[in-house]
Short mmCIF file of C-alpha atoms (C1' of nucleotides) in Angstrom, two decimals:
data_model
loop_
_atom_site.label_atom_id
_atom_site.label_comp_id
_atom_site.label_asym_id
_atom_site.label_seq_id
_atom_site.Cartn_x
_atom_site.Cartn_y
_atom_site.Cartn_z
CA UNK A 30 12.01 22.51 16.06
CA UNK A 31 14.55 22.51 12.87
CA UNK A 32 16.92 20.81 15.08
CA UNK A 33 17.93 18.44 11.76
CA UNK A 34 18.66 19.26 8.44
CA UNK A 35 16.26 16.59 7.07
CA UNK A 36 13.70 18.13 8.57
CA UNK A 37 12.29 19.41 5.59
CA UNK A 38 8.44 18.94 4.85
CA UNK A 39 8.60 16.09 3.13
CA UNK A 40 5.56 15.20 4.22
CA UNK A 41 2.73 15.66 1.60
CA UNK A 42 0.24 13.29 1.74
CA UNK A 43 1.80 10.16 1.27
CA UNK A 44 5.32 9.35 3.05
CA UNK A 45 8.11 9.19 0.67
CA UNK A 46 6.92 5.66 -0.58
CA UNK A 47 10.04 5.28 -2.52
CA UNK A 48 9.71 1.26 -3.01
CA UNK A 49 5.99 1.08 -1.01
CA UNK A 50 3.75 -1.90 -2.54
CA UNK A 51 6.30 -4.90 -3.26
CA UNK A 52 6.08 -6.94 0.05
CA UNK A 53 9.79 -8.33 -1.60
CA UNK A 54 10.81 -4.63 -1.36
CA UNK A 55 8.88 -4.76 2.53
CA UNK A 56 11.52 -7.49 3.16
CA UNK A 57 14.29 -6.10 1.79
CA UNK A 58 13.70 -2.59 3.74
CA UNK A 59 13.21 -5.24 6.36
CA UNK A 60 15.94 -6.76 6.73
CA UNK A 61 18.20 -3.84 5.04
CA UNK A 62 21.66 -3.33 6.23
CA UNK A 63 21.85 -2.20 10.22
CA UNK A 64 22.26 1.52 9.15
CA UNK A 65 24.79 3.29 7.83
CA UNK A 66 27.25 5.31 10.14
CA UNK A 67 25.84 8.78 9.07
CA UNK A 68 28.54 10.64 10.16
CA UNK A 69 27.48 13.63 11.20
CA UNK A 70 28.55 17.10 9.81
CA UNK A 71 32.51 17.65 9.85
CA UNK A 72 32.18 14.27 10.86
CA UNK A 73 35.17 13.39 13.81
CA UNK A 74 38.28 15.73 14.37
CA UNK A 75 36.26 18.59 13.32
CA UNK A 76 37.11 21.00 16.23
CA UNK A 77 40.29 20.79 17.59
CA UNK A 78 40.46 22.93 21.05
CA UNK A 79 36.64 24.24 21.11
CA UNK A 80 36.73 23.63 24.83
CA UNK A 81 35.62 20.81 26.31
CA UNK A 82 32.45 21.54 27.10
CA UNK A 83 32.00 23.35 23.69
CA UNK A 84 33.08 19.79 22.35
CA UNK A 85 30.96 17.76 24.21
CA UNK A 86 28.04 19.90 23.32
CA UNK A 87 28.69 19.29 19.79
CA UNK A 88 29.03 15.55 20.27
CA UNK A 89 25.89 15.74 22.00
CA UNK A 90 24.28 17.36 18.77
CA UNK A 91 25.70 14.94 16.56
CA UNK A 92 24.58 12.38 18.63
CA UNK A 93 21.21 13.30 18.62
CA UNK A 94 21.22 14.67 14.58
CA UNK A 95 22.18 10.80 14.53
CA UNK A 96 19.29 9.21 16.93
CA UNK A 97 16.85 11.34 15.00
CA UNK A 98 17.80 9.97 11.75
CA UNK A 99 17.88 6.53 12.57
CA UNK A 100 14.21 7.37 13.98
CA UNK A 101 13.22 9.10 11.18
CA UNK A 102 14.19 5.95 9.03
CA UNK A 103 12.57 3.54 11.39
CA UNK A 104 9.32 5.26 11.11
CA UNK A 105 9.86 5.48 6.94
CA UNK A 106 10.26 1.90 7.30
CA UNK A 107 7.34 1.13 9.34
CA UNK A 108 4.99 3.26 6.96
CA UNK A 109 6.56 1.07 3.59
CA UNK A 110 5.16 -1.78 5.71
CA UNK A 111 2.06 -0.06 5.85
CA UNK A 112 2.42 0.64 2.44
CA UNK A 113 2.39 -3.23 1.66
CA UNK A 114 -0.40 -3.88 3.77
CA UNK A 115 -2.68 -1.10 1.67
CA UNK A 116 -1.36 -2.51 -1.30
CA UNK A 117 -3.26 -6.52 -0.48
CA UNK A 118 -5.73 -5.21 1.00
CA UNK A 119 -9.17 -5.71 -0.61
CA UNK A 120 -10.48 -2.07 -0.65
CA UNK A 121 -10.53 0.88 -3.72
CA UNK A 122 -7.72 2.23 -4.82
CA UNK A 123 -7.04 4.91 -6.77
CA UNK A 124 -6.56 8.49 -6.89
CA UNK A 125 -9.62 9.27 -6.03
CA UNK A 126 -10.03 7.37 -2.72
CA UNK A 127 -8.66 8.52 0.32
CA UNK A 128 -5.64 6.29 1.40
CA UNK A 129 -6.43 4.04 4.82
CA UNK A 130 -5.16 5.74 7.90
CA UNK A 131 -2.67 3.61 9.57
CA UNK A 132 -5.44 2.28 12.49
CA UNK A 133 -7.85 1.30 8.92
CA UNK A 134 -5.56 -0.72 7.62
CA UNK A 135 -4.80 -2.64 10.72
CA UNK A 136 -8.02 -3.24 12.02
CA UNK A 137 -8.96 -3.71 7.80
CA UNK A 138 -6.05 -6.06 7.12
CA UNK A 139 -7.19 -8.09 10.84
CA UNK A 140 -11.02 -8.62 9.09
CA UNK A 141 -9.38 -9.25 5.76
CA UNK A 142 -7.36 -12.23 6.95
CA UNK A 143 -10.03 -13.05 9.22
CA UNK A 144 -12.16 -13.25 6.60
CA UNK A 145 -9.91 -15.33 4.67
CA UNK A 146 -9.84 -18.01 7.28
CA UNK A 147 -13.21 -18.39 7.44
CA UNK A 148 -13.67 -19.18 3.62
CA UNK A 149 -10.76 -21.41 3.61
CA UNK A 150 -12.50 -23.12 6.38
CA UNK A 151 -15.48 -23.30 3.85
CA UNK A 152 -13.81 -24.13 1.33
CA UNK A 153 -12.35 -27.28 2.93
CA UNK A 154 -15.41 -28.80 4.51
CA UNK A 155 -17.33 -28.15 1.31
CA UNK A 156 -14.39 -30.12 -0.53
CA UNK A 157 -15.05 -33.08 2.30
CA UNK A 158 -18.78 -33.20 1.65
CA UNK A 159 -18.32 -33.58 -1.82
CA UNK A 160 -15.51 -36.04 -1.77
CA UNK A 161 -15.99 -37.95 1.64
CA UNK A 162 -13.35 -40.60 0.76
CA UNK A 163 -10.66 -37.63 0.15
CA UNK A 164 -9.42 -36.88 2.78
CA UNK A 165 -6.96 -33.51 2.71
CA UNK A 166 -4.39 -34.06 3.56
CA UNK A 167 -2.19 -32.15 6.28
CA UNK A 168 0.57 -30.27 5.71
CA UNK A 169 3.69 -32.36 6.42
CA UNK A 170 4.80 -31.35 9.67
CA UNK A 171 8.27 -29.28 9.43
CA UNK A 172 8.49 -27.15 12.39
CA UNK A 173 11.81 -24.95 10.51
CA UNK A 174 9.72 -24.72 7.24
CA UNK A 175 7.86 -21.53 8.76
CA UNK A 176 7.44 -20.25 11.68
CA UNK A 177 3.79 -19.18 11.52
CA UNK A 178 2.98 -22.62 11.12
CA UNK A 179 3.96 -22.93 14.96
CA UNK A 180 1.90 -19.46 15.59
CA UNK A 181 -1.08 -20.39 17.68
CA UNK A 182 -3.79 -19.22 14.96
CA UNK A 183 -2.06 -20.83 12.42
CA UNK A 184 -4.43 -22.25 9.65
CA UNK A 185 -2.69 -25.32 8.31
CA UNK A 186 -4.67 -28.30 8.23
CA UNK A 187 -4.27 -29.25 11.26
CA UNK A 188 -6.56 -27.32 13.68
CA UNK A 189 -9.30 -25.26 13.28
CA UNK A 190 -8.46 -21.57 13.71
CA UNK A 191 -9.24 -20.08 17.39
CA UNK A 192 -12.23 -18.14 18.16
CA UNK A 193 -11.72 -14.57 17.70
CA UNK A 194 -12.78 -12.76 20.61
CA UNK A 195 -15.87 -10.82 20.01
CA UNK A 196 -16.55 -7.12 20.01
CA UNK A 197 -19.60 -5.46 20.06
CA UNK A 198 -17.67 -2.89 17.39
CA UNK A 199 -17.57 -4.22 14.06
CA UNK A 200 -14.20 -5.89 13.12
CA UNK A 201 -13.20 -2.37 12.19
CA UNK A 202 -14.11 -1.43 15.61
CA UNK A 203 -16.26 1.27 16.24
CA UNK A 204 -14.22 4.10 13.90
CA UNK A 205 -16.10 2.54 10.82
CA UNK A 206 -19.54 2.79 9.85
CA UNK A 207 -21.65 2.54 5.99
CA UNK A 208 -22.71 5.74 5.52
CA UNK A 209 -26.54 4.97 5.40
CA UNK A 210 -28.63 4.96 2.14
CA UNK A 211 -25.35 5.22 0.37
CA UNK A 212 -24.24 2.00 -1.07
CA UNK A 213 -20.46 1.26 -0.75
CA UNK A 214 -18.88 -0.29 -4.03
CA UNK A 215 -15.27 -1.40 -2.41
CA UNK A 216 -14.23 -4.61 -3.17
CA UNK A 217 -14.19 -5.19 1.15
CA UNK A 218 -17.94 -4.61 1.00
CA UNK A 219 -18.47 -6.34 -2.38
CA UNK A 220 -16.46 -9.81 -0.93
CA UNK A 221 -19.00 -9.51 1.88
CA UNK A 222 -17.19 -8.72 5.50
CA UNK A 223 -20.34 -9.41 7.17
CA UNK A 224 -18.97 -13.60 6.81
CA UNK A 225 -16.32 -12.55 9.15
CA UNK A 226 -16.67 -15.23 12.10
CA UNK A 227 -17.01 -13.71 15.73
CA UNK A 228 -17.87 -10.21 14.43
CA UNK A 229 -21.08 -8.61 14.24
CA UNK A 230 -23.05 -7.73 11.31
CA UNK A 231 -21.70 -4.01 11.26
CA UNK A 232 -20.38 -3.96 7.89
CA UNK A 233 -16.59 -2.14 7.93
CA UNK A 234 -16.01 -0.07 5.05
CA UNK A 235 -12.76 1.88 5.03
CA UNK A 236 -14.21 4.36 2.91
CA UNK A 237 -17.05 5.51 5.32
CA UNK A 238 -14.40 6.23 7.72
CA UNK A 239 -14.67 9.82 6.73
"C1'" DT B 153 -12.27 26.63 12.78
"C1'" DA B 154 -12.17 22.13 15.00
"C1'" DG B 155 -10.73 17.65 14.57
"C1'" DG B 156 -8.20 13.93 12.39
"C1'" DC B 157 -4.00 12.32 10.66
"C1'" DC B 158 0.67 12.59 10.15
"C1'" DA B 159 5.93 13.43 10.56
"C1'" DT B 160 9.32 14.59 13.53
"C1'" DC B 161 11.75 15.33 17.84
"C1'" DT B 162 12.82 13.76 22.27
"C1'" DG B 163 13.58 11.25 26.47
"C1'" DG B 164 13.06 6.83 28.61
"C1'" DT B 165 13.63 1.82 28.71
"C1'" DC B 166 15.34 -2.51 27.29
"C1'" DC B 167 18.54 -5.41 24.88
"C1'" DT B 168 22.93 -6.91 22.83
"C1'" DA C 170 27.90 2.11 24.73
"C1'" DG C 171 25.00 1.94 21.03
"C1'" DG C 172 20.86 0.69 18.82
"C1'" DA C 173 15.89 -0.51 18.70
"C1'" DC C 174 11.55 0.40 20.37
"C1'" DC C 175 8.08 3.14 22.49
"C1'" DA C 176 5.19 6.94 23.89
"C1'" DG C 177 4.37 11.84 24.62
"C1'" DA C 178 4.70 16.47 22.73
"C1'" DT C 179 4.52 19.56 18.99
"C1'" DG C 180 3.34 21.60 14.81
"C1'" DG C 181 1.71 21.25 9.90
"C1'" DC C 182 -1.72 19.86 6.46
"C1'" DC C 183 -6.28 18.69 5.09
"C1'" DT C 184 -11.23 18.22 5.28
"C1'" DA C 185 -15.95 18.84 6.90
#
DNA sequence: TAGGCCATCTGGTCCT
DNA sequence: AGGACCAGATGGCCTA
């Protein structure tokens, strides 16, 4: 199916990451410019009395040279977001480790900021029972400042943060297991993912995914 | 070689 | 009408 020119295997192993990592870049792809007309080949006017059904079969081509494109983008943009999410997210990097499917890092970054609430939520009663008489304070309210804070798991200081529902996977779900006897040293198992609240003790190590 | 993962194409649906 | 989003199909690459 070479039905488009930019087709070509530019696959490899990693997607064209040409400004992966920076979550500012993530933003910027984000909210990038609402795609550029890409005309097509010979672009309009390009035959003149083809026929008309010759002519609307071309227009149909072009038209669909053009939908795969803007596809084709869409999905380059949705892997630099993946990109970002790998490049936060607590486990080894290098050359020599396998980069995180796109399923690990979801279900990793999910325990990772899981995992994060709970030890802010540590953090902060810890502070109280050392300092009873300071109280923290909440974050003023300002419902335009951010619209997370209005998301219903939001972790400001005003609620606590709602149960996550539990799985009998682990928070990786079932994909992930250790690999027994061998121990893992990835900064996920070294933080200690077993903390994670409404999650079982199955430890979730991207790296014995495989 | 089988299975996993991925990129791409494609048609459908929804929205502006 | 055009664009975004989605899911299924297909084929390639890589690893165990």
């Amino acid at each position: 199916m070479d039905s488009d020119v930019a087709s070509t295997s530019s696959r490899a192993s990693s997607p064209e990451p040409e400004a992966a990592g920076s979550p500012q870049l993530l933003f910027e792809a984000f909210c990038r410019e609402p795609a550029a007309p890409q005309q097509g080949p010979g672009g309009a006017g390009g035959k003149l009395r083809g026929g008309r059904k010759a002519q609307s079969d071309q227009q149909q081509q072009e038209q669909r040279l053009k939908v795969n494109s803007r596809e084709r983008r869409r999905m380059h943009d949705l892997n630099q977001a993946l990109d970002g999410l790998r490049a936060v997210m607590p486990y080894a990097q290098g050359p020599a480790v396998r980069k995180l499917s796109k399923l690990a890092t979801l279900l990793l970054a999910r325990s990772y900021i899981l995992a994060l609430s709970s030890s802010l939520q540590d953090m902060r009663r810890l502070l109280s029972e050392l300092h009873p008489l300071a109280r923290v304070r909440p974050v003023p309210a300002s419902p335009s400042a951010c619209s997370l804070a209005a998301a219903p798991g939001y972790l400001g200081f005003r609620a606590a943060p709602p149960e996550p529902p539990r799985t009998a996977a682990g928070p990786l779900g079932p994909f992930y297991r250790h690999s027994s006897g061998s121990p893992c040293l990835c900064s996920f198992c070294q933080a200690g993912p077993q903390e994670l609240p409404g999650t079982a003790a199955a430890p979730a190590c991207p790296r014995a995914s495989k």
